[in-house]
Coordinates of C-alpha atoms in Angstrom, one line a residue:
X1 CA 18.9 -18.4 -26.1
X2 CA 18.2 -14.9 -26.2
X3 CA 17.2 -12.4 -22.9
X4 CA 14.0 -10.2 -22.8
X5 CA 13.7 -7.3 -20.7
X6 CA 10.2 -6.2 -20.0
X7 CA 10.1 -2.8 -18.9
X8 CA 7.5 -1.5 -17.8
X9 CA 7.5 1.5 -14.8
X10 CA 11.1 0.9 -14.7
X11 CA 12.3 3.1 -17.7
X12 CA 16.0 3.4 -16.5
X13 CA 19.3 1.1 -16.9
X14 CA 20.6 2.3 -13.0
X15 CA 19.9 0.3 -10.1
X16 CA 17.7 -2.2 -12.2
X17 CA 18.9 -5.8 -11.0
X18 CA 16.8 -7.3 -14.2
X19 CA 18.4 -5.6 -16.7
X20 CA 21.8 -6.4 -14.7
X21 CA 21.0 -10.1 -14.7
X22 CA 19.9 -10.7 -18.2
X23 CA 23.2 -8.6 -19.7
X24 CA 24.9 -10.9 -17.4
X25 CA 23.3 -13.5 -19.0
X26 CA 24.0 -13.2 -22.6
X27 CA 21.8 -11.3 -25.3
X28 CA 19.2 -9.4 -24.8
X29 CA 16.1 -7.1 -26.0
X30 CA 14.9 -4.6 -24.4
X31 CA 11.3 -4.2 -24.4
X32 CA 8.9 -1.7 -24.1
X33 CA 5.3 -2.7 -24.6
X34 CA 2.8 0.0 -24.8
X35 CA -0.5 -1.4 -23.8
X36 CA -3.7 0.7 -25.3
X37 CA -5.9 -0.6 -22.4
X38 CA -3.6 0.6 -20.0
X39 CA -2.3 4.0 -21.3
X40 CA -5.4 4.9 -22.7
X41 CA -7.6 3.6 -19.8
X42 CA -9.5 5.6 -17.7
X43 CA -7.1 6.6 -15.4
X44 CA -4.3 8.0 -17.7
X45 CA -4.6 11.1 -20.1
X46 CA -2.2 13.3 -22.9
X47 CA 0.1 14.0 -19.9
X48 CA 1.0 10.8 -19.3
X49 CA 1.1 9.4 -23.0
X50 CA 3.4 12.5 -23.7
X51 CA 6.0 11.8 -20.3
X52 CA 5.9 8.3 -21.2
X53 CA 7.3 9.0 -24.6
X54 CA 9.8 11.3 -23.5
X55 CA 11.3 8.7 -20.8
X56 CA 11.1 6.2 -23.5
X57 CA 13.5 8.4 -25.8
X58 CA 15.4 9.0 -22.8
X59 CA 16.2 5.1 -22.3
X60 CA 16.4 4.4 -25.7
X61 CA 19.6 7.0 -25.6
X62 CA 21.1 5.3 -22.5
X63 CA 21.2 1.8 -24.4
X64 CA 22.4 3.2 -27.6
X65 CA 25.6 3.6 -25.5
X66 CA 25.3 0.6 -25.5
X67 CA 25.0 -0.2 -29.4
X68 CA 21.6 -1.6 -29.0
X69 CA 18.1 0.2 -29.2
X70 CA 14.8 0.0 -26.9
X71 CA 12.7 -2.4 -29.0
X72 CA 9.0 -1.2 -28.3
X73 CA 5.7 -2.6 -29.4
X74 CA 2.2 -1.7 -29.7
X75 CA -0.5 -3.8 -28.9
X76 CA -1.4 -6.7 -26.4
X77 CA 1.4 -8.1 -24.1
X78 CA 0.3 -11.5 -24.2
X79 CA 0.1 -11.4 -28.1
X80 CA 3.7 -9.9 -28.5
X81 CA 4.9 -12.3 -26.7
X82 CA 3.9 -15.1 -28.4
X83 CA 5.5 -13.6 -31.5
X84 CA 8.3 -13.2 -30.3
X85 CA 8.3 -16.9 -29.2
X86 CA 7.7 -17.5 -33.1
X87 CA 10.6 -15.5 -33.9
X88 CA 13.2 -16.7 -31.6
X89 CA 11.5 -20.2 -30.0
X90 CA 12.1 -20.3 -26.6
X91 CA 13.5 -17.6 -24.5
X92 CA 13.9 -16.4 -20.6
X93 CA 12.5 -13.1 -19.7
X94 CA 13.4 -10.7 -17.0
X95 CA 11.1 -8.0 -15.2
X96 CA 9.9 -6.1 -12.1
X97 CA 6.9 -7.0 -9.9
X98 CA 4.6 -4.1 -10.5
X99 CA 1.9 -2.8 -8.1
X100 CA -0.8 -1.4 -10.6
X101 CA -4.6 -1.0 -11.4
X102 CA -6.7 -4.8 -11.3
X103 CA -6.7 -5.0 -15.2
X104 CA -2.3 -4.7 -15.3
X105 CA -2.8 -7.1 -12.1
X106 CA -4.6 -10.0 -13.7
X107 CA -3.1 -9.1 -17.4
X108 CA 0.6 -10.4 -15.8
X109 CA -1.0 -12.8 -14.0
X110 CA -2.2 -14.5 -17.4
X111 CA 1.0 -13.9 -19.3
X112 CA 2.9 -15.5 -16.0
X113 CA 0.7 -18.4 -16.7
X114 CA 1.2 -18.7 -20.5
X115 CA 5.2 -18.3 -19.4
X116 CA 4.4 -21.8 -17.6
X117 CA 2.9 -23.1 -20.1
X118 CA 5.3 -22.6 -22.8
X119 CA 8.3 -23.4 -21.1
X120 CA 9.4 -19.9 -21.0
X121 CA 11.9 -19.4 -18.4
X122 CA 10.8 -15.9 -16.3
X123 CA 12.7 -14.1 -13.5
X124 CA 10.6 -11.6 -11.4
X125 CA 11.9 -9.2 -9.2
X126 CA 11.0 -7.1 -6.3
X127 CA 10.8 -4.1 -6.9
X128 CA 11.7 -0.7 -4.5
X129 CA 10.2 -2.4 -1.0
X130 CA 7.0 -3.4 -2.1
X131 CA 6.6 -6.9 -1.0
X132 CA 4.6 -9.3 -2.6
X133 CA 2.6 -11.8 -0.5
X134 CA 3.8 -10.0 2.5
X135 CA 2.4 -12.5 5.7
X136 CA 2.7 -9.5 8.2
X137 CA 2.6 -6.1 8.5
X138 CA 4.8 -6.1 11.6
X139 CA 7.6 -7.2 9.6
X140 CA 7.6 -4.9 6.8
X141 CA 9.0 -1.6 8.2
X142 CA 12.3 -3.7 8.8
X143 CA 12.1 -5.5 5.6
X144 CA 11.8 -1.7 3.9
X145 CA 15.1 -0.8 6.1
X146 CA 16.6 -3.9 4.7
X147 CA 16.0 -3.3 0.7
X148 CA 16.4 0.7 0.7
X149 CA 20.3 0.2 2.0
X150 CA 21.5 -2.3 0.2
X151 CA 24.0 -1.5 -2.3
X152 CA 22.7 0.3 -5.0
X153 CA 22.9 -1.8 -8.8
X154 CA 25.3 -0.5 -11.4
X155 CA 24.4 -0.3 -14.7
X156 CA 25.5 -3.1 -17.0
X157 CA 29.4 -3.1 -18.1
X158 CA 28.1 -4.9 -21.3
X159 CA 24.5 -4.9 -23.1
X160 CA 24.6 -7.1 -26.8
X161 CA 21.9 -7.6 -28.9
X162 CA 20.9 -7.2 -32.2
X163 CA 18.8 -4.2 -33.7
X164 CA 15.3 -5.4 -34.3
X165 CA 13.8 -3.1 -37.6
X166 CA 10.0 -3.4 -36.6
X167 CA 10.9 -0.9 -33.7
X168 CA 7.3 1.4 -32.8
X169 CA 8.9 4.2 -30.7
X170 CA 9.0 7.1 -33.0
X171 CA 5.0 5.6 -33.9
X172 CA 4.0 6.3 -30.0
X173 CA 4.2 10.3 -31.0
X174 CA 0.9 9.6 -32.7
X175 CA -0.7 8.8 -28.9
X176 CA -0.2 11.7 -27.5
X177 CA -0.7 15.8 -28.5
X178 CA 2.5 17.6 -27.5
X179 CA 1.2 20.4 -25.7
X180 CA 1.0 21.6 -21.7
X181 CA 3.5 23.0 -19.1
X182 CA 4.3 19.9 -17.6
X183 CA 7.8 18.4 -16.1
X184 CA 9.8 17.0 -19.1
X185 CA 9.9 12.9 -18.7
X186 CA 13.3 10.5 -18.9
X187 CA 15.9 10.1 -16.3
X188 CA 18.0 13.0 -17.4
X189 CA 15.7 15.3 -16.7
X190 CA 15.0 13.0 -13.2
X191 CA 18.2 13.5 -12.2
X192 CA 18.4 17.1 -12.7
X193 CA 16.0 17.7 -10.6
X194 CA 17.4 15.3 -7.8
X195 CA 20.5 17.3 -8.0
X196 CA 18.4 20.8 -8.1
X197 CA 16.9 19.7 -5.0
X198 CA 19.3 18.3 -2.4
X199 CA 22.2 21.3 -3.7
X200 CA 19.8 24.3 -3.2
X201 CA 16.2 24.0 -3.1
X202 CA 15.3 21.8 -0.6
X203 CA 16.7 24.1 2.4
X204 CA 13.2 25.4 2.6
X205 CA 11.2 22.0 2.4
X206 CA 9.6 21.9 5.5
X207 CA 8.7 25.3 6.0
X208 CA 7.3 25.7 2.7
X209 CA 6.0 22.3 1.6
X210 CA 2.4 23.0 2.4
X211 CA 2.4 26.4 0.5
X212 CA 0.8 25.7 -2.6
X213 CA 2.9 28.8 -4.2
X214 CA 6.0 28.5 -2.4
X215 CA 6.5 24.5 -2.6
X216 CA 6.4 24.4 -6.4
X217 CA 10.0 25.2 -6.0
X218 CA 11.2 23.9 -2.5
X219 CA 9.1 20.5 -3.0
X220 CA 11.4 18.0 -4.5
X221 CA 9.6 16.9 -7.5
X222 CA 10.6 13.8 -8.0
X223 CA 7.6 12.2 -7.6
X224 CA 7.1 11.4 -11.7
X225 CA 10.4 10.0 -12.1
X226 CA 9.3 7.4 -9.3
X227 CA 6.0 6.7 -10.6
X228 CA 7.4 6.0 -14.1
X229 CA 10.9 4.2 -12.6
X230 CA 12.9 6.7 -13.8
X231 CA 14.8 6.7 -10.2
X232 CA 14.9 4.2 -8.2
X233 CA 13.7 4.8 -4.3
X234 CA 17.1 3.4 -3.1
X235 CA 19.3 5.6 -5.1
X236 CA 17.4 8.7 -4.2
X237 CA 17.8 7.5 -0.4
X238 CA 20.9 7.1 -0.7
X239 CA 22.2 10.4 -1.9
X240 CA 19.8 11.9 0.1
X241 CA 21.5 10.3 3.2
X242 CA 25.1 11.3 1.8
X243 CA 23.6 14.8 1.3
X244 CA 22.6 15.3 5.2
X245 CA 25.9 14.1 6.1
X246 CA 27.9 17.1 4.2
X247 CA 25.5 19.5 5.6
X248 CA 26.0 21.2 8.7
X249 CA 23.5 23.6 8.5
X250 CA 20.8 21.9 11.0
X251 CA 18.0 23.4 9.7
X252 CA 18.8 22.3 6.1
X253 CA 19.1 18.7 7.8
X254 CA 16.0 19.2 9.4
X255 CA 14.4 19.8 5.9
X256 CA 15.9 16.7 4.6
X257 CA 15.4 14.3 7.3
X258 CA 11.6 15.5 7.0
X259 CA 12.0 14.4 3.1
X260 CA 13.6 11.0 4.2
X261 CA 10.7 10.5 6.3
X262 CA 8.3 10.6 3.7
X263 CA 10.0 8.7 1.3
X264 CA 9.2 5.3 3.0
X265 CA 5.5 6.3 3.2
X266 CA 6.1 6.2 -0.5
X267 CA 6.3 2.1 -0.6
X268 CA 3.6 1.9 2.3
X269 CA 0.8 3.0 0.7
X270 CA 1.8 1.0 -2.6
X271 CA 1.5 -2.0 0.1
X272 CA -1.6 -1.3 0.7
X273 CA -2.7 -1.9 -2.7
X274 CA -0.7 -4.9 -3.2
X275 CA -2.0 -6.6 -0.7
X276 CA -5.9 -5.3 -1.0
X277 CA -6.1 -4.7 -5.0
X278 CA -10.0 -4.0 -3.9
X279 CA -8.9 -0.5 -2.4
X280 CA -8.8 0.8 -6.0
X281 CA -12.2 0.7 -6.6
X282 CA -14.5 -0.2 -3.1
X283 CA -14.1 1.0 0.0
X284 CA -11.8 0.0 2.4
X285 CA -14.2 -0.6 5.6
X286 CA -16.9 -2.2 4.2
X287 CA -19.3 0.3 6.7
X288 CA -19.4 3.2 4.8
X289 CA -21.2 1.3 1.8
X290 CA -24.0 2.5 3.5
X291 CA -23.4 6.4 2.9
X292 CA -22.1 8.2 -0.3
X293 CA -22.8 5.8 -3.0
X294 CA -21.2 6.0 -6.5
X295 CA -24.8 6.3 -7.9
X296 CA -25.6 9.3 -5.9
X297 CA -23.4 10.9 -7.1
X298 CA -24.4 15.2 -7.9
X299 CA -23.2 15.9 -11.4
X300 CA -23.6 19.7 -11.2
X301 CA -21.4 20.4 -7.6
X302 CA -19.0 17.8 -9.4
X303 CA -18.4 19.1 -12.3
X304 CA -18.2 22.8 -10.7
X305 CA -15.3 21.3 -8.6
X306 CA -13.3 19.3 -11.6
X307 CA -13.2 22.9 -13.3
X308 CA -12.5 24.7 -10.3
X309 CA -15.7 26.5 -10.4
X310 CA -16.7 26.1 -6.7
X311 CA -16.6 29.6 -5.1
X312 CA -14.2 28.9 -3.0
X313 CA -10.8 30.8 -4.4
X314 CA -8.6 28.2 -2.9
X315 CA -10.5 25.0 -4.0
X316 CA -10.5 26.8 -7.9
X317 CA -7.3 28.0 -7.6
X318 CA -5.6 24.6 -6.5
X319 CA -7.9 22.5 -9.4
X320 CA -6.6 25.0 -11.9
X321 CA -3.3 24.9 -11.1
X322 CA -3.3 21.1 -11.5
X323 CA -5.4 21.1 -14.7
X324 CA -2.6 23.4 -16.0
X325 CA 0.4 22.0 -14.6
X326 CA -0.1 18.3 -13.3
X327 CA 1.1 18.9 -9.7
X328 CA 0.3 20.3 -6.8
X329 CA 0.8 19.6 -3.2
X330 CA 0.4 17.0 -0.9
X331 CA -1.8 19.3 1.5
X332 CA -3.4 20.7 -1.4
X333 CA -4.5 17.5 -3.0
X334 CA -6.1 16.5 0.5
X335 CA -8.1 19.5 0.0
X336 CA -9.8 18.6 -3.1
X337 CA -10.6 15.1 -1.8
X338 CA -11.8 16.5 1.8
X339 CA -14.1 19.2 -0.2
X340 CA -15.2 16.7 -2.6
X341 CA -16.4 14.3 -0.3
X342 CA -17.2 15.6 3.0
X343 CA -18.6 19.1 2.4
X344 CA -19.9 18.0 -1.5
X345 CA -20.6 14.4 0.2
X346 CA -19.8 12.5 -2.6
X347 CA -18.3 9.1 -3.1
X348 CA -14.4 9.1 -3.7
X349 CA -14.2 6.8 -6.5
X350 CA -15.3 9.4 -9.1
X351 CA -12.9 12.2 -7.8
X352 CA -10.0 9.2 -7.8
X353 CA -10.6 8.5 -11.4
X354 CA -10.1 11.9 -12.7
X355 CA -7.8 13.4 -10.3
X356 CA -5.6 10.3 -11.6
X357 CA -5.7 11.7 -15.3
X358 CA -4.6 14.9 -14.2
X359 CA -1.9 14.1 -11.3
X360 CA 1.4 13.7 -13.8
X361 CA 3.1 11.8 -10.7
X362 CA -0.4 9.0 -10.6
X363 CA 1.0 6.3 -8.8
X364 CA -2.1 3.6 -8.6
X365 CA -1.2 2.2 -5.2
X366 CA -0.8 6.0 -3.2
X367 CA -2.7 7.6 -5.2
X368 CA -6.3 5.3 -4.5
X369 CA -4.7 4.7 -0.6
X370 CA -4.7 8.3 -0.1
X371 CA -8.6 8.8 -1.7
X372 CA -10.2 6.6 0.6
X373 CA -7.8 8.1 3.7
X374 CA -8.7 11.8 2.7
X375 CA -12.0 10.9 2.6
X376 CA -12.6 8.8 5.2
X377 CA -13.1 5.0 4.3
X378 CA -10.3 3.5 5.5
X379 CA -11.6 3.3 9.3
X380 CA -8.0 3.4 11.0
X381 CA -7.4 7.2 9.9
X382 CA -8.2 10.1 11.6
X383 CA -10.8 11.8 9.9
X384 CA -9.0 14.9 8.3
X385 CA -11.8 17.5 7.4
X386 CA -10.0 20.7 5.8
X387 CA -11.5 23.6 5.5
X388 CA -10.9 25.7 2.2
X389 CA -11.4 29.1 4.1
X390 CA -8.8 28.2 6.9
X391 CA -6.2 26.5 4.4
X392 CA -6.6 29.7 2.3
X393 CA -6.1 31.7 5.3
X394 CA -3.2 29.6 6.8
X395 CA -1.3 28.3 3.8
X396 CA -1.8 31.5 1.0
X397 CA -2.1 34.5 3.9
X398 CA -1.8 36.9 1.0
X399 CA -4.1 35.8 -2.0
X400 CA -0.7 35.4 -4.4
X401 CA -1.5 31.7 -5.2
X402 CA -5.2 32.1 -5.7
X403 CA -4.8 35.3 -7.9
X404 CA -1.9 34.0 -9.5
X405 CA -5.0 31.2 -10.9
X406 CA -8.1 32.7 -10.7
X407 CA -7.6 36.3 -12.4
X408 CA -10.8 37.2 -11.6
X409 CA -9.8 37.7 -8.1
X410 CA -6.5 39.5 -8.9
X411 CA -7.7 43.7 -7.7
X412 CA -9.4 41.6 -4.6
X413 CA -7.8 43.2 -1.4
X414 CA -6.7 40.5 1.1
X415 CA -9.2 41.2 3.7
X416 CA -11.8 39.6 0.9
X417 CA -9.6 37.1 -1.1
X418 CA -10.3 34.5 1.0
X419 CA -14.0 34.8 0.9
X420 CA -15.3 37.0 -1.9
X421 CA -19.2 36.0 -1.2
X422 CA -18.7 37.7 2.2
X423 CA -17.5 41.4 0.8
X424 CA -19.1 44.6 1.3
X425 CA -17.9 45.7 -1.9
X426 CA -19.8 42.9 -3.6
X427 CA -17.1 40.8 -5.8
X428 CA -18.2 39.6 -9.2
X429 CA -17.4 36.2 -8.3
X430 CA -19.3 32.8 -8.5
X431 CA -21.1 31.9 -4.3
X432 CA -20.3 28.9 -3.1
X433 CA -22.0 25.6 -4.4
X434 CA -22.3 24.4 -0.9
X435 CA -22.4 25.9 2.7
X436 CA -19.2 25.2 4.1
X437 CA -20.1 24.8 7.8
X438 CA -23.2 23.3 7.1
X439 CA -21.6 20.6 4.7
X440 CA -19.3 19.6 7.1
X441 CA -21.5 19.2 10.0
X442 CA -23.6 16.9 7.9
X443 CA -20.5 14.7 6.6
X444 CA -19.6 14.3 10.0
X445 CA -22.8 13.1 11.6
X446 CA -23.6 11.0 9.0
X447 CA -19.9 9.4 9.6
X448 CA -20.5 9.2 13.3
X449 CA -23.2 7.4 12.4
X450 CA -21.7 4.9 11.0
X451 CA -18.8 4.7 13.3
X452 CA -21.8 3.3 16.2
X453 CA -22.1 0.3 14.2
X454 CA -21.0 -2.5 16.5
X455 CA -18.8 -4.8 14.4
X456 CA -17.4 -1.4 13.5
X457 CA -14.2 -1.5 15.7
X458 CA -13.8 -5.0 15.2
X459 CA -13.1 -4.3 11.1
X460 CA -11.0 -1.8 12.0
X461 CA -8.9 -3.6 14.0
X462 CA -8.2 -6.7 11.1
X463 CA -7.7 -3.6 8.2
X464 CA -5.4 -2.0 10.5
X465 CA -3.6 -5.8 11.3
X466 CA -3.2 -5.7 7.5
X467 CA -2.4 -2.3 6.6
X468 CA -1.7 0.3 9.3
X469 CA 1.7 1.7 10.0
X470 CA 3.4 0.1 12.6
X471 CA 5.3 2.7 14.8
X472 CA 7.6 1.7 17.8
X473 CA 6.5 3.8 20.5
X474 CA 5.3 3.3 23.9
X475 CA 1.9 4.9 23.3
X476 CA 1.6 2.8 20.1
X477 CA 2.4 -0.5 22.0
X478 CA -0.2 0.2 24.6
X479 CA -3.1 1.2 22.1
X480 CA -2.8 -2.1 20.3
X481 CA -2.7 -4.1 23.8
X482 CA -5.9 -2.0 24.4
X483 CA -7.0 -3.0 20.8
X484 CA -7.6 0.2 20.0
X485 CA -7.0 1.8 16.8
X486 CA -4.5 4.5 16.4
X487 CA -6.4 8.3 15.7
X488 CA -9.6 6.0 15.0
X489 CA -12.4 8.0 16.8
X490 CA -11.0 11.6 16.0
X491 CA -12.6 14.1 13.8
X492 CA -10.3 16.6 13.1
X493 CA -11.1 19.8 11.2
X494 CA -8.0 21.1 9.3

């Protein structure tokens, strides 16, 4: 009986215990299936179609090591599959548990069920320290501890299968334009850049992660190579630890023990949407269905900020960047949600959807947590309003970011380049859309508002049962004897 492998965000052969098992197993195929609906859905663009490929070419090389060749399909999953059960009668398939958008959610779902029916033997595996059907939140921080140290898998000693001639790869070249300055896709290039960034450029992470000019280089960006499995979360942890060890420059450690931190609020916030697949498309706390509704939503200040036509240099500058390059920072990206839906006062879900097409690293389950937290609908987040004049001021003191992607600006003295509308020398440069302070005060009364509601608090406290971080600290200990939530009643301008 012949072994599939279903890849799927997993495009690597390292530390990929389905791949390991099935080879163990006896023959196998390797399987790629590219689904239109999900690919070409509304949440994915050219960049992704384009990195996709190139991991895809990238695998295909690592098996051909092997003698044996990615065998990839276009089409429907659940269709494929049942061809294939034509082809070879029955057979035991091997995959990962993904975290995705609803339609990939109930799509497996069905195919899991027509693997029951048809006497197909399937193996699903966790995958990085996502748990499905998690029964407590209180558990999972050890649980994480527990996955991310074990050993990491080696790649197969043996792959056999046979070569299958209806093979679609080289086809997928017609999905996608090759075109854009955007990070090269595959594990080669992954790995590269994991080795770029613990040898040399990460000594400045910390200090520089929130520059949107300086962190292009001392951020680690790795981020795509996680969303599209290239890397594992485990292996990267676990050179990362070896890493600090060599070190004994303490402030390099410093950086690096600040990336190690942030690599477990990686698998949170993908918990989040596997256990509330809702978050990717209503809001969290049910309460602010009262305020910002999709419907509302002001097509003119919207579309000024997807081009980065606002008037504010750093808001342009940063939607430019991305638009250009597919990245940006984290602080950066908080910036573009926090301006689109507290000062614009629009409803996150349309500023989700197409900041997913343009982030290269879109990972569904962060990427819709971190929406509804930047803009204020999860109700167990501190409301984090940032201001574009002060994060200009604070993060790009001398204007080389912003002229660097809004030429226009570039004979603007420094004194003006963080607010050209407010020169005596009268800069030809679009006003504002919106009054900054103005906005704000609005977004935050109307939020305050809502935050009087008195079944409020008590929502609050069963989302944050279900999905807040659970830190081990005194002060943490007593605000959840209190029932209180942590950071819940602040409004915090940034």
């Amino acid at each position: 009986m012949v072994n599939i492998v279903w890849f799927q965000f997993d495009l690597r052969i390292n530390d990929h215990l389905p791949l390991f098992d099935a080879s163990s197993a006896g023959s196998i195929i390797p399987l790629f299936i590219y689904d239109e609906k999900i690919w070409e859905g509304n949440d994915r663009s050219n960049r992704h179609r384009k990195f996709l490929f190139e991991s895809l070419v990238d695998l295909d090389n690592e098996l051909k090591k092997y003698q044996i060749s990615l065998y990839v399909k276009i089409g429907d999953p659940l269709k494929i599959f049942n061809e294939l059960l034509s082809k070879y009668g029955k057979y035991s398939i091997y995959f990962h548990h993904e975290t995705n958008i609803n339609y990939h959610r109930l799509k497996v779902e069905k195919i899991k069920k027509w693997f029951q029916n048809n006497s197909i033997e399937f193996h699903e595996y966790q995958k990085n320290a996502v748990v499905a059907g998690l029964k407590s939140r209180n558990v999972w921080s050890q649980k994480w501890k527990e996955i991310i140290n074990n050993e990491v898998v080696s790649q197969p000693k043996q792959i056999t299968g046979d070569y299958l001639s209806d093979n679609q790869i080289i086809k997928l070249e017609e999905y996608f334009v090759k075109e854009g300055d955007f990070q090269k896709g595959g594990r080669s290039e992954g790995l590269k850049k994991l080795n770029e960034f613990l040898k040399s450029r990460s000594r400045t992470y910390q200090i520089d992660i929130s520059k949107p000019q300086k962190s292009v280089y001392s951020s680690s960006r790795l981020s795509p190579y996680l969303s599209f499995g290239c890397l594992s979360l485990r292996e990267i942890n676990q050179k990362l630890e070896k890493r600090i060890i060599q070190l004994e420059d303490k402030f390099w450690r410093k950086s690096l023990n600040s990336f190690g931190n942030r690599l477990k609020w990686h698998c949170h916030f993908i918990q989040k949407l596997e256990d509330e697949p809702l978050i990717e498309s209503k809001n969290l706390h049910s309460a602010y269905d009262k305020i910002r509704k999709p419907e509302d939503l002001n097509i003119d200040t919207f579309n000024s900020w997807k081009e980065g036509f606002t008037g504010f240099p750093m808001i342009d500058a940063c939607m430019r960047s991305l638009i250009k390059t597919g990245w940006i920072n984290f602080r950066m990206r908080a910036l573009l949600m926090s301006f689109h839906s507290y000062n614009l006062f629009n409803h996150w879900k349309p500023a989700a959807d197409y900041l997913a097409t343009l982030f290269l690293d879109y990972e569904p389950g962060i990427h819709f947590s971190q929406c509804q937290m930047q803009s204020g609908t999860t109700g167990i987040n501190t409301l984090r309003v940032y201001s574009p004049i002060k994060q200009s001021m604070d993060q790009d003191p001398s204007g080389e970011f912003i002229k660097k992607w809004v030429p226009e600006l570039k004979d603007v003295s420094i004194n003006d380049i963080h607010t050209p509308w407010l020169s005596q020398k009268k800069e030809k440069y679009i006003n504002p859309i919106v009054d900054e302070k103005g906005s704000r005060k609005r977004a935050l009364y109307e939020i305050a508002q809502i935050r009087k509601y008195n079944d409020f608090k008590k929502t609050s406290k069963k989302i944050y049962d279900k999905h807040g971080s659970r830190k081990n600290t005194q002060d943490q200990r007593r605000r959840q004897k209190e029932m209180k939530l942590p950071k819940s009643e602040q409004l915090t301008l940034f």
